[in-house]
């Protein structure tokens, strides 16, 4: 299946709106899938323009968000009735059509998508192809039954471009779309909605792309200069105002201070909520009463014991790293700029313990000179750089107590967990180490992520490391109650290769060196791929419950049949036995990070 084959890319106008594929099916006989019987085989896919549809949203009484979005007032219709096409678009201005023509010239002649890593025909093929929005739609439980502890919603974020890419496109450049499965009393409802960011709203109104693609649009001096100049002209003409945010909110979600946020690290958080019918609404871009500037990580850490959230932002100008946290009520505390980070680094994630926050200064960073001289991306690798780990007190008022430790060859993109040992005189960090880090952004299929346990003795400065598993593992999670505390179990996605996920494994990270740490495994089968797993505890309020007493959930897609399912797996069983499978009304594209929100927390939003 190639939803972006050259046969129709050449025939569709650049501003064609993405719609759900119309699937032509032919029956064929196949061997049984590991988790469901054979269904119609997808033999062809095309994109079809659908007439505008609208949905009626049930009005419910909810408390207002902690603040009203200040920077821009999003159009009310897009929030009150968030279906694509419900909002009447204005005719594009002459200036917009002229700018789009120049954009086409750049994409076709100056910087065409020649490399597979930025060619939309390659990047957006198979189940990476985007889908249209889906209003709340009932699902069928086809195996087992949904446990009562899953009453609530599993929501997963990911990139889903609103328009067909005109030129170079990277997987990270898609508009954020949330796929939520709302569960109540054993029944399930699926809903897919765009996060109504400023970028999404402006482009939806204009009917065409306006903002440049950051990861794919600035490879080389000529491409950067031409696209930068065109963006500057668009800003000066009033097409968009970057002060209102340029982010995609396509990476993850976080719940703290009784608010649910869609996150992307290039912008501020977007507040969202679920209605009683299971629909998803974007409430607005939140700057926490003017205390949060520019951006925030997509991976804040929530301490389950205190309700606090810890976060940071990073950028290409000093201070390259700024650390901060939120109290249990969601109020942002003062910034702590980290000037001892002397070069801009790609800081996607971090970790906390009960006493410290832990940052990784890795070999990926902002590299404008490489772009100018070598024609590469502004984000690149420096093989001569020695990675290091910075440790700062969790409630530091300034950076005076931060300490840096060299950890050669250790490149952290995602952290799993960290904890204090030896009365706070040592810390242990658990994270995948990205081998062949130079391929991280360009060729993810060549990347191998080796999960390691790193121990730093704060008295002697001694750093020791040992691998947990030799397999290619990433997107690892744990019982959320064990964040910042010593945990025994982690659940990691198996890359086959990344970004496709062939299964999930359960790791016992308490085992010593040279011991097999994999204690549970579920491979999805030939042609079947999932996403990041998520652990949901059976009894989250029970302090006597076992750490692994719960379920591992994930969306899984069968590329042989075109069907997607929501799987619920028993976390304590060696084979991660499937206790429930939900057939989804349409496919869910591969994406990034998810979150389970319990019914009691949904009612507070």
Coordinates of C-alpha atoms in Angstrom, one line a residue:
X1 CA 0.0 0.0 0.0
X2 CA 1.4 3.4 -1.0
X3 CA -0.9 6.2 -0.2
X4 CA 1.4 8.7 -1.7
X5 CA 2.4 7.1 -5.0
X6 CA 3.7 9.3 -7.7
X7 CA 0.7 8.5 -9.9
X8 CA -1.7 10.7 -7.9
X9 CA 0.9 13.1 -6.4
X10 CA 1.4 14.4 -9.9
X11 CA -2.4 14.9 -10.5
X12 CA -3.6 16.5 -7.3
X13 CA -3.3 20.2 -6.8
X14 CA -0.8 21.3 -4.1
X15 CA -3.6 22.5 -1.7
X16 CA -5.6 19.3 -1.8
X17 CA -7.0 18.6 1.6
X18 CA -6.1 15.2 3.0
X19 CA -9.1 12.9 3.3
X20 CA -9.5 9.3 4.5
X21 CA -8.5 6.8 2.0
X22 CA -11.2 5.0 0.0
X23 CA -10.1 1.3 0.2
X24 CA -10.7 -1.2 -2.6
X25 CA -10.6 -4.7 -1.2
X26 CA -10.2 -8.2 -2.6
X27 CA -10.5 -11.3 -0.5
X28 CA -7.6 -13.6 -0.2
X29 CA -6.7 -16.6 2.0
X30 CA -3.9 -16.0 4.5
X31 CA -2.6 -17.8 7.5
X32 CA -4.1 -16.6 10.8
X33 CA -2.7 -13.5 12.3
X34 CA -1.2 -13.8 15.8
X35 CA -4.1 -11.8 17.2
X36 CA -7.0 -11.9 14.8
X37 CA -8.4 -13.8 11.8
X38 CA -7.7 -12.7 8.1
X39 CA -9.7 -9.8 6.7
X40 CA -10.0 -8.2 3.3
X41 CA -6.6 -7.4 1.8
X42 CA -5.9 -3.8 0.7
X43 CA -5.1 -3.8 -3.0
X44 CA -5.3 -0.1 -3.8
X45 CA -5.7 3.2 -2.1
X46 CA -6.7 6.6 -3.3
X47 CA -7.5 9.9 -1.7
X48 CA -11.0 11.3 -2.3
X49 CA -12.4 14.7 -1.6
X50 CA -15.4 14.4 0.8
X51 CA -18.1 17.0 1.2
X52 CA -17.9 19.0 4.4
X53 CA -19.5 17.3 7.4
X54 CA -20.4 18.6 10.8
X55 CA -21.0 17.0 14.2
X56 CA -23.1 18.2 17.1
X57 CA -21.1 18.5 20.3
X58 CA -22.9 17.8 23.5
X59 CA -22.6 20.8 25.8
X60 CA -21.4 20.1 29.3
X61 CA -20.5 22.2 32.2
X62 CA -16.7 22.2 32.9
X63 CA -14.4 24.5 34.9
X64 CA -12.5 27.1 32.8
X65 CA -8.9 26.4 31.9
X66 CA -6.3 28.0 34.2
X67 CA -6.2 31.0 31.9
X68 CA -7.7 32.1 28.6
X69 CA -5.3 31.8 25.6
X70 CA -3.8 35.2 25.3
X71 CA -1.7 35.2 22.2
X72 CA -4.5 34.4 19.7
X73 CA -8.2 33.9 20.0
X74 CA -8.9 30.7 17.9
X75 CA -12.1 30.8 15.9
X76 CA -15.0 29.5 18.0
X77 CA -16.4 27.2 15.3
X78 CA -13.2 25.2 15.1
X79 CA -13.6 24.3 18.8
X80 CA -17.3 24.1 19.1
X81 CA -17.6 21.8 16.1
X82 CA -14.1 20.5 15.3
X83 CA -14.8 18.5 12.2
X84 CA -12.8 19.2 9.1
X85 CA -14.7 21.2 6.7
X86 CA -17.2 22.5 9.2
X87 CA -15.6 25.9 9.0
X88 CA -16.1 27.8 5.8
X89 CA -12.8 28.9 4.3
X90 CA -12.2 32.3 2.8
X91 CA -11.0 32.6 -0.8
X92 CA -7.2 32.8 -0.8
X93 CA -5.8 36.2 -1.3
X94 CA -3.8 37.1 -4.4
X95 CA -0.6 37.4 -2.3
X96 CA -1.2 33.9 -0.9
X97 CA -1.5 32.4 -4.4
X98 CA 1.7 34.2 -5.4
X99 CA 3.6 33.0 -2.3
X100 CA 2.4 29.4 -3.0
X101 CA 3.7 29.7 -6.6
X102 CA 7.1 30.7 -5.3
X103 CA 6.9 27.8 -2.8
X104 CA 6.3 25.4 -5.6
X105 CA 9.3 26.7 -7.5
X106 CA 11.5 26.1 -4.5
X107 CA 10.1 22.6 -3.9
X108 CA 10.3 21.6 -7.6
X109 CA 13.5 23.2 -8.8
X110 CA 15.6 24.6 -5.9
X111 CA 15.2 21.9 -3.2
X112 CA 13.1 19.0 -4.5
X113 CA 12.6 15.9 -2.2
X114 CA 15.3 13.7 -3.7
X115 CA 16.3 11.8 -0.6
X116 CA 14.0 9.0 0.7
X117 CA 14.1 10.5 4.3
X118 CA 12.3 13.7 3.1
X119 CA 10.4 12.2 0.1
X120 CA 6.7 12.2 1.0
X121 CA 6.1 9.2 -1.3
X122 CA 8.4 7.3 1.0
X123 CA 7.8 8.9 4.4
X124 CA 4.0 8.9 4.2
X125 CA 3.6 5.4 2.8
X126 CA 1.6 2.5 4.3
X127 CA 0.3 3.2 7.8
X128 CA 2.3 6.4 8.0
X129 CA -0.2 7.9 5.6
X130 CA -2.4 10.5 7.2
X131 CA -6.1 10.1 7.9
X132 CA -9.0 12.6 8.3
X133 CA -10.6 13.4 11.5
X134 CA -13.1 10.9 13.0
X135 CA -16.0 11.9 15.3
X136 CA -16.7 9.6 18.3
X137 CA -17.4 6.2 16.7
X138 CA -18.4 3.0 18.6
X139 CA -15.9 0.2 18.5
X140 CA -16.4 -3.6 18.8
X141 CA -14.7 -5.6 21.5
X142 CA -13.9 -8.8 19.5
X143 CA -11.8 -10.7 22.1
X144 CA -12.1 -10.9 25.9
X145 CA -13.5 -8.0 27.8
X146 CA -12.2 -4.6 28.8
X147 CA -11.2 -4.5 32.5
X148 CA -13.0 -2.0 34.8
X149 CA -9.7 -0.2 35.6
X150 CA -9.5 0.9 32.0
X151 CA -12.6 3.2 32.4
X152 CA -11.2 6.5 31.0
X153 CA -9.4 7.2 27.8
X154 CA -6.1 6.1 26.2
X155 CA -5.0 9.0 24.0
X156 CA -2.0 8.8 21.6
X157 CA -0.4 11.8 19.8
X158 CA 1.3 11.7 16.5
X159 CA 2.1 13.6 13.2
X160 CA -0.7 13.7 10.6
X161 CA -0.2 16.4 7.9
X162 CA -3.3 18.5 7.2
X163 CA -2.3 19.0 3.5
X164 CA -0.3 17.0 0.9
X165 CA 3.3 18.1 1.3
X166 CA 4.5 20.3 -1.5
X167 CA 8.1 19.4 -1.2
X168 CA 10.5 17.8 1.3
X169 CA 8.8 16.3 4.3
X170 CA 10.1 14.7 7.5
X171 CA 8.0 12.5 9.8
X172 CA 8.4 15.0 12.6
X173 CA 6.8 17.8 10.5
X174 CA 3.2 16.6 10.6
X175 CA 0.3 18.4 12.4
X176 CA -0.5 16.8 15.7
X177 CA -3.5 14.5 15.7
X178 CA -4.9 12.8 18.9
X179 CA -6.4 9.3 18.6
X180 CA -8.5 8.6 21.7
X181 CA -10.3 5.4 22.7
X182 CA -12.8 6.3 25.4
X183 CA -13.7 3.3 27.6
X184 CA -16.8 3.1 29.9
X185 CA -18.3 -0.1 31.4
X186 CA -16.7 -2.4 28.9
X187 CA -17.6 -0.3 25.8
X188 CA -15.2 1.7 23.7
X189 CA -15.4 4.7 21.4
X190 CA -12.7 6.0 19.1
X191 CA -12.2 9.6 18.2
X192 CA -9.4 11.3 16.1
X193 CA -9.0 15.1 16.1
X194 CA -6.3 17.5 15.1
X195 CA -4.9 19.6 17.9
X196 CA -6.2 23.0 16.8
X197 CA -2.9 24.8 17.0
X198 CA -2.3 28.3 15.7
X199 CA -0.5 26.8 12.7
X200 CA -3.4 24.3 12.0
X201 CA -6.1 27.0 12.3
X202 CA -4.3 29.5 10.0
X203 CA -3.6 26.9 7.3
X204 CA -7.1 25.4 7.6
X205 CA -8.6 28.8 7.1
X206 CA -6.4 29.6 4.1
X207 CA -6.7 26.2 2.6
X208 CA -3.0 25.6 2.0
X209 CA 0.3 25.2 3.8
X210 CA 1.8 28.5 5.1
X211 CA 4.4 27.6 7.7
X212 CA 7.7 26.0 6.5
X213 CA 8.7 22.5 7.5
X214 CA 11.5 22.8 10.1
X215 CA 13.1 19.3 9.9
X216 CA 12.9 19.0 6.1
X217 CA 12.8 22.5 4.8
X218 CA 16.2 23.9 5.7
X219 CA 18.7 21.4 4.4
X220 CA 21.5 23.4 2.9
X221 CA 22.2 27.1 2.5
X222 CA 20.2 27.6 -0.7
X223 CA 17.1 25.9 0.7
X224 CA 17.3 27.7 4.0
X225 CA 17.8 31.1 2.4
X226 CA 15.0 30.7 -0.1
X227 CA 12.5 29.2 2.3
X228 CA 13.6 31.7 5.0
X229 CA 13.1 34.6 2.7
X230 CA 9.6 33.4 1.6
X231 CA 8.6 32.9 5.3
X232 CA 9.8 36.4 6.1
X233 CA 7.7 37.9 3.3
X234 CA 4.6 35.9 4.5
X235 CA 5.1 37.3 8.0
X236 CA 5.5 40.8 6.7
X237 CA 2.4 40.5 4.6
X238 CA 0.4 39.4 7.7
X239 CA -0.3 35.8 6.7
X240 CA 0.9 34.6 10.1
X241 CA 2.5 35.8 13.2
X242 CA 5.2 33.6 14.7
X243 CA 4.8 35.2 18.1
X244 CA 1.5 33.2 18.3
X245 CA 3.4 29.9 18.0
X246 CA 4.7 27.8 15.2
X247 CA 4.5 24.4 16.9
X248 CA 2.7 21.3 15.9
X249 CA 1.8 19.8 19.3
X250 CA 2.4 16.4 17.7
X251 CA 4.6 14.6 20.2
X252 CA 3.0 13.6 23.5
X253 CA 0.5 14.4 26.2
X254 CA 0.7 15.3 29.9
X255 CA -1.7 15.6 32.8
X256 CA -0.9 17.8 35.7
X257 CA -2.7 20.5 37.8
X258 CA -6.0 18.9 36.7
X259 CA -5.3 19.9 33.1
X260 CA -4.5 17.8 30.0
X261 CA -2.0 19.1 27.5
X262 CA -1.0 18.2 24.0
X263 CA 2.8 18.9 23.7
X264 CA 5.5 19.5 21.1
X265 CA 8.8 20.9 22.2
X266 CA 8.9 23.8 19.7
X267 CA 5.9 25.6 21.3
X268 CA 3.8 26.1 24.4
X269 CA 1.4 23.4 25.6
X270 CA -2.1 23.3 24.2
X271 CA -4.9 22.6 26.7
X272 CA -7.4 19.9 25.6
X273 CA -10.3 18.0 27.1
X274 CA -12.6 15.1 26.3
X275 CA -16.4 15.6 26.2
X276 CA -18.9 13.2 27.7
X277 CA -19.4 11.7 24.2
X278 CA -15.7 11.0 23.8
X279 CA -15.0 14.0 21.5
X280 CA -11.7 15.9 21.8
X281 CA -11.6 19.7 22.1
X282 CA -8.7 22.0 22.0
X283 CA -9.1 24.8 24.5
X284 CA -6.1 26.9 23.5
X285 CA -2.4 27.7 23.8
X286 CA -1.4 28.1 27.4
X287 CA 1.5 30.3 28.8
X288 CA 0.6 29.9 32.5
X289 CA -0.3 33.5 33.1
X290 CA 2.7 34.8 31.1
X291 CA 5.2 32.7 33.1
X292 CA 6.1 30.2 30.4
X293 CA 8.1 31.6 27.4
X294 CA 8.5 30.3 23.9
X295 CA 8.4 26.5 24.4
X296 CA 8.4 23.5 26.7
X297 CA 9.7 19.9 26.5
X298 CA 7.2 17.3 25.2
X299 CA 8.4 15.0 28.1
X300 CA 7.7 16.6 31.4
X301 CA 8.0 14.3 34.4
X302 CA 5.1 14.0 36.8
X303 CA 5.9 12.9 40.4
X304 CA 2.9 10.8 41.4
X305 CA 3.5 11.3 45.1
X306 CA 3.5 15.1 45.0
X307 CA 1.6 16.0 41.9
X308 CA 4.4 18.3 40.7
X309 CA 5.5 18.5 37.1
X310 CA 9.2 19.1 36.1
X311 CA 10.1 20.4 32.7
X312 CA 12.6 22.4 30.6
X313 CA 13.0 24.2 27.3
X314 CA 16.0 24.4 25.0
X315 CA 17.0 26.4 22.0
X316 CA 19.8 27.7 19.7
X317 CA 20.6 30.9 21.8
X318 CA 21.9 31.2 25.4
X319 CA 20.8 30.0 27.8
X320 CA 20.6 26.8 25.7
X321 CA 18.8 25.0 28.6
X322 CA 16.3 26.4 31.1
X323 CA 14.9 24.2 33.8
X324 CA 11.6 24.8 35.8
X325 CA 8.7 23.0 37.5
X326 CA 5.0 23.3 38.3
X327 CA 3.5 22.9 41.7
X328 CA 0.6 20.4 42.4
X329 CA -1.9 23.0 41.3
X330 CA -0.2 23.5 37.9
X331 CA 1.3 26.9 38.8
X332 CA 4.6 27.5 37.1
X333 CA 7.7 28.2 39.3
X334 CA 10.6 30.5 38.3
X335 CA 13.0 29.6 35.5
X336 CA 16.5 28.2 36.3
X337 CA 18.7 29.0 33.3
X338 CA 21.6 26.6 32.8
X339 CA 24.5 28.6 31.4
X340 CA 27.0 25.8 31.9
X341 CA 25.6 24.2 28.9
X342 CA 27.9 26.0 26.5
X343 CA 26.6 24.7 23.1
X344 CA 23.1 24.1 21.8
X345 CA 22.2 20.5 22.2
X346 CA 19.2 18.4 21.1
X347 CA 17.5 17.8 24.5
X348 CA 14.4 15.8 23.8
X349 CA 14.0 14.2 27.2
X350 CA 15.4 14.1 30.7
X351 CA 14.8 12.4 34.1
X352 CA 14.2 13.2 37.7
X353 CA 14.8 11.5 41.1
X354 CA 13.4 12.6 44.4
X355 CA 16.4 14.8 44.8
X356 CA 17.7 15.7 41.3
X357 CA 17.0 16.5 37.7
X358 CA 19.2 14.9 35.1
X359 CA 20.0 16.2 31.7
X360 CA 22.0 14.6 28.8
X361 CA 24.2 16.8 26.7
X362 CA 24.5 14.6 23.6
X363 CA 26.3 14.5 20.2
X364 CA 23.2 15.8 18.4
X365 CA 22.9 19.6 18.4
X366 CA 22.0 22.7 16.5
X367 CA 24.6 22.9 13.7
X368 CA 24.0 26.0 11.5
X369 CA 27.6 26.0 10.1
X370 CA 27.2 22.4 8.8
X371 CA 24.0 23.5 7.0
X372 CA 25.8 26.5 5.4
X373 CA 29.1 24.8 4.5
X374 CA 28.1 21.2 4.0
X375 CA 24.5 21.5 2.8
X376 CA 23.2 19.5 5.7
X377 CA 20.4 20.0 8.2
X378 CA 20.6 22.7 10.9
X379 CA 20.2 19.8 13.4
X380 CA 23.2 17.5 13.1
X381 CA 25.8 15.4 15.0
X382 CA 29.2 16.2 16.2
X383 CA 31.2 12.9 16.5
X384 CA 34.1 14.7 18.3
X385 CA 31.9 15.8 21.2
X386 CA 32.0 13.8 24.4
X387 CA 28.5 13.4 25.8
X388 CA 27.9 14.3 29.4
X389 CA 25.2 14.1 32.1
X390 CA 24.3 17.1 34.2
X391 CA 22.8 16.7 37.6
X392 CA 21.1 19.6 39.4
X393 CA 19.1 19.6 42.7
X394 CA 15.4 19.1 41.9
X395 CA 14.4 22.4 43.6
X396 CA 17.4 24.4 42.7
X397 CA 17.0 28.2 42.6
X398 CA 20.0 28.7 40.3
X399 CA 22.6 26.5 38.5
X400 CA 25.3 26.9 41.1
X401 CA 25.0 23.3 42.3
X402 CA 24.9 21.6 38.9
X403 CA 27.5 19.0 38.2
X404 CA 28.5 17.6 34.8
X405 CA 29.9 14.1 34.2
X406 CA 31.5 12.9 31.0
X407 CA 29.8 9.7 29.7
X408 CA 31.6 8.9 26.4
X409 CA 29.4 7.3 23.7
X410 CA 26.1 7.8 25.7
X411 CA 23.5 9.5 23.6
X412 CA 20.1 9.7 25.3
X413 CA 17.0 10.6 23.3
X414 CA 14.3 9.1 25.6
X415 CA 14.8 8.5 29.4
X416 CA 12.9 5.6 31.1
X417 CA 13.5 6.5 34.8
X418 CA 16.0 7.5 37.4
X419 CA 16.3 7.2 41.2
X420 CA 18.5 8.0 44.2
X421 CA 20.8 5.4 45.8
X422 CA 23.2 5.3 48.8
X423 CA 21.3 8.0 50.8
X424 CA 21.3 10.4 47.9
X425 CA 25.0 10.1 47.2
X426 CA 24.5 8.3 43.9
X427 CA 21.9 8.3 41.1
X428 CA 20.9 5.6 38.7
X429 CA 19.6 6.5 35.2
X430 CA 17.8 4.0 33.0
X431 CA 17.6 4.9 29.3
X432 CA 18.2 3.6 25.7
X433 CA 21.6 4.6 24.3
X434 CA 21.3 5.5 20.7
X435 CA 24.0 3.8 18.7
X436 CA 25.0 5.2 15.3
X437 CA 23.6 8.5 16.5
X438 CA 24.4 10.2 13.2
X439 CA 21.4 8.4 11.6
X440 CA 18.8 9.5 14.2
X441 CA 17.1 12.1 12.1
X442 CA 18.0 11.0 8.6
X443 CA 17.8 7.1 8.7
X444 CA 15.9 5.9 11.8
X445 CA 15.9 2.4 10.3
X446 CA 19.7 2.2 10.9
X447 CA 19.5 3.2 14.5
X448 CA 19.9 0.7 17.3
X449 CA 18.8 1.7 20.8
X450 CA 20.6 -0.2 23.6
X451 CA 18.9 0.1 27.0
X452 CA 21.6 0.9 29.6
X453 CA 21.7 1.4 33.4
X454 CA 24.0 4.3 34.3
X455 CA 25.2 4.8 37.9
X456 CA 26.9 8.0 38.9
X457 CA 28.6 8.2 42.3
X458 CA 28.3 11.8 43.4
X459 CA 31.1 11.5 45.9
X460 CA 33.8 10.0 43.7
X461 CA 32.5 11.1 40.2
X462 CA 32.7 7.5 39.1
X463 CA 30.4 6.6 36.2
X464 CA 29.5 2.9 35.6
X465 CA 27.3 1.5 32.9
X466 CA 25.9 -1.9 31.8
X467 CA 23.4 -2.9 29.2
X468 CA 19.9 -4.2 30.2
X469 CA 19.2 -5.8 26.8
X470 CA 21.0 -6.2 23.5
X471 CA 17.7 -5.8 21.5
X472 CA 16.7 -2.7 19.6
X473 CA 14.4 -1.1 22.2
X474 CA 12.9 2.4 22.7
X475 CA 9.7 4.1 23.7
X476 CA 10.0 2.4 27.1
X477 CA 7.5 3.1 29.9
X478 CA 6.9 2.0 33.5
X479 CA 4.2 2.1 36.1
X480 CA 3.7 5.9 36.5
X481 CA 3.6 5.6 40.3
X482 CA 7.3 4.7 40.1
X483 CA 8.6 7.8 38.3
X484 CA 11.6 9.1 40.3
X485 CA 11.7 6.0 42.4
X486 CA 13.5 2.7 42.1
X487 CA 11.5 0.5 39.7
X488 CA 11.8 -3.1 38.8
X489 CA 9.9 -3.4 35.5
X490 CA 9.9 -1.5 32.3
X491 CA 8.0 -2.1 29.1
X492 CA 9.7 -1.3 25.8
X493 CA 8.9 -1.2 22.1
X494 CA 10.9 -3.5 19.8
X495 CA 12.2 -1.7 16.7
X496 CA 12.0 -3.8 13.5
X497 CA 13.6 -1.5 12.5
X498 CA 12.5 1.9 14.0
X499 CA 10.2 3.7 13.5
X500 CA 8.2 0.5 13.0
X501 CA 7.5 -1.4 16.3
X502 CA 7.1 -5.2 16.0
X503 CA 6.3 -6.0 19.6
X504 CA 6.7 -5.2 23.2
X505 CA 9.0 -6.7 25.9
X506 CA 8.9 -6.6 29.7
X507 CA 12.3 -6.0 31.3
X508 CA 13.3 -6.7 34.9
X509 CA 15.9 -3.9 35.4
X510 CA 16.8 -5.2 38.9
X511 CA 18.8 -8.0 37.5
X512 CA 22.6 -7.8 37.6
X513 CA 25.2 -7.6 34.9
X514 CA 25.3 -10.4 32.3
X515 CA 21.9 -11.6 33.2
X516 CA 19.0 -11.9 30.8
X517 CA 16.6 -9.1 31.8
X518 CA 13.7 -9.9 29.4
X519 CA 10.9 -11.6 31.5
X520 CA 8.0 -11.0 29.1
X521 CA 7.4 -10.6 25.4
X522 CA 4.7 -10.3 22.8
X523 CA 5.6 -10.0 19.1
X524 CA 2.7 -8.9 17.0
X525 CA 3.4 -11.1 14.0
X526 CA 4.3 -10.7 10.3
X527 CA 3.1 -7.4 8.9
X528 CA 1.7 -6.3 12.3
X529 CA 3.2 -3.2 14.0
X530 CA 2.2 -1.3 17.1
X531 CA 3.2 1.9 18.9
X532 CA 4.6 2.9 22.2
X533 CA 3.2 0.7 25.0
X534 CA 1.6 2.2 28.1
X535 CA 1.2 0.6 31.5
X536 CA -2.1 1.0 33.4
X537 CA -2.2 -0.2 37.0
X538 CA -5.2 -2.3 38.2
X539 CA -5.3 -0.6 41.6
X540 CA -3.4 2.7 41.4
X541 CA -4.5 3.7 45.0
X542 CA -3.4 0.4 46.6
X543 CA 0.1 0.8 48.1
X544 CA 0.3 -2.9 48.6
X545 CA -0.2 -3.7 44.9
X546 CA 2.6 -5.3 42.9
X547 CA 4.4 -3.0 40.6
X548 CA 3.5 -5.0 37.6
X549 CA -0.2 -5.7 38.6
X550 CA -1.9 -4.1 35.6
X551 CA -2.1 -4.0 31.8
X552 CA 0.0 -3.0 28.9
X553 CA -2.0 -1.2 26.1
X554 CA -1.2 -0.1 22.6
X555 CA -2.6 0.5 19.1
X556 CA -1.6 -2.2 16.7
X557 CA -2.0 -2.2 12.9
X558 CA -2.1 -5.2 10.5
X559 CA -0.6 -4.1 7.2
X560 CA -1.8 -7.4 5.5
X561 CA -5.5 -6.5 6.2
X562 CA -5.4 -2.8 6.8
X563 CA -7.1 -3.2 10.2
X564 CA -6.1 -1.5 13.4
X565 CA -6.9 -2.7 16.9
X566 CA -6.5 -1.6 20.5
X567 CA -4.8 -4.4 22.5
X568 CA -4.9 -4.9 26.3
X569 CA -2.2 -7.2 27.6
X570 CA -1.7 -8.8 31.0
X571 CA 1.5 -7.2 32.3
X572 CA 2.2 -10.1 34.7
X573 CA 2.0 -13.0 32.2
X574 CA 5.3 -14.2 30.5
X575 CA 3.7 -13.9 27.1
X576 CA 1.9 -10.6 27.8
X577 CA -1.4 -12.5 27.2
X578 CA -4.1 -10.5 25.3
X579 CA -7.1 -10.1 27.7
X580 CA -9.0 -7.8 25.3
X581 CA -8.9 -6.7 21.7
X582 CA -11.0 -3.9 20.3
X583 CA -11.5 -3.6 16.5
X584 CA -11.2 0.0 15.5
X585 CA -13.6 1.5 12.9
X586 CA -10.7 2.7 10.8
X587 CA -6.9 2.5 10.9
X588 CA -4.8 4.5 13.3
X589 CA -1.5 5.7 11.8
X590 CA 1.8 5.0 13.5
X591 CA 2.6 7.9 15.9
X592 CA 4.6 8.9 19.0
X593 CA 3.6 9.0 22.6
X594 CA 0.4 8.3 24.5
X595 CA -1.2 8.6 27.9
X596 CA -4.0 6.9 29.8
X597 CA -6.3 9.2 31.7
X598 CA -8.7 7.7 34.3
X599 CA -12.4 8.6 34.3
X600 CA -12.0 10.4 37.6
X601 CA -9.4 12.7 36.1
X602 CA -11.4 13.2 32.9
X603 CA -14.2 14.5 35.0
X604 CA -11.9 17.2 36.4
X605 CA -10.9 18.6 33.1

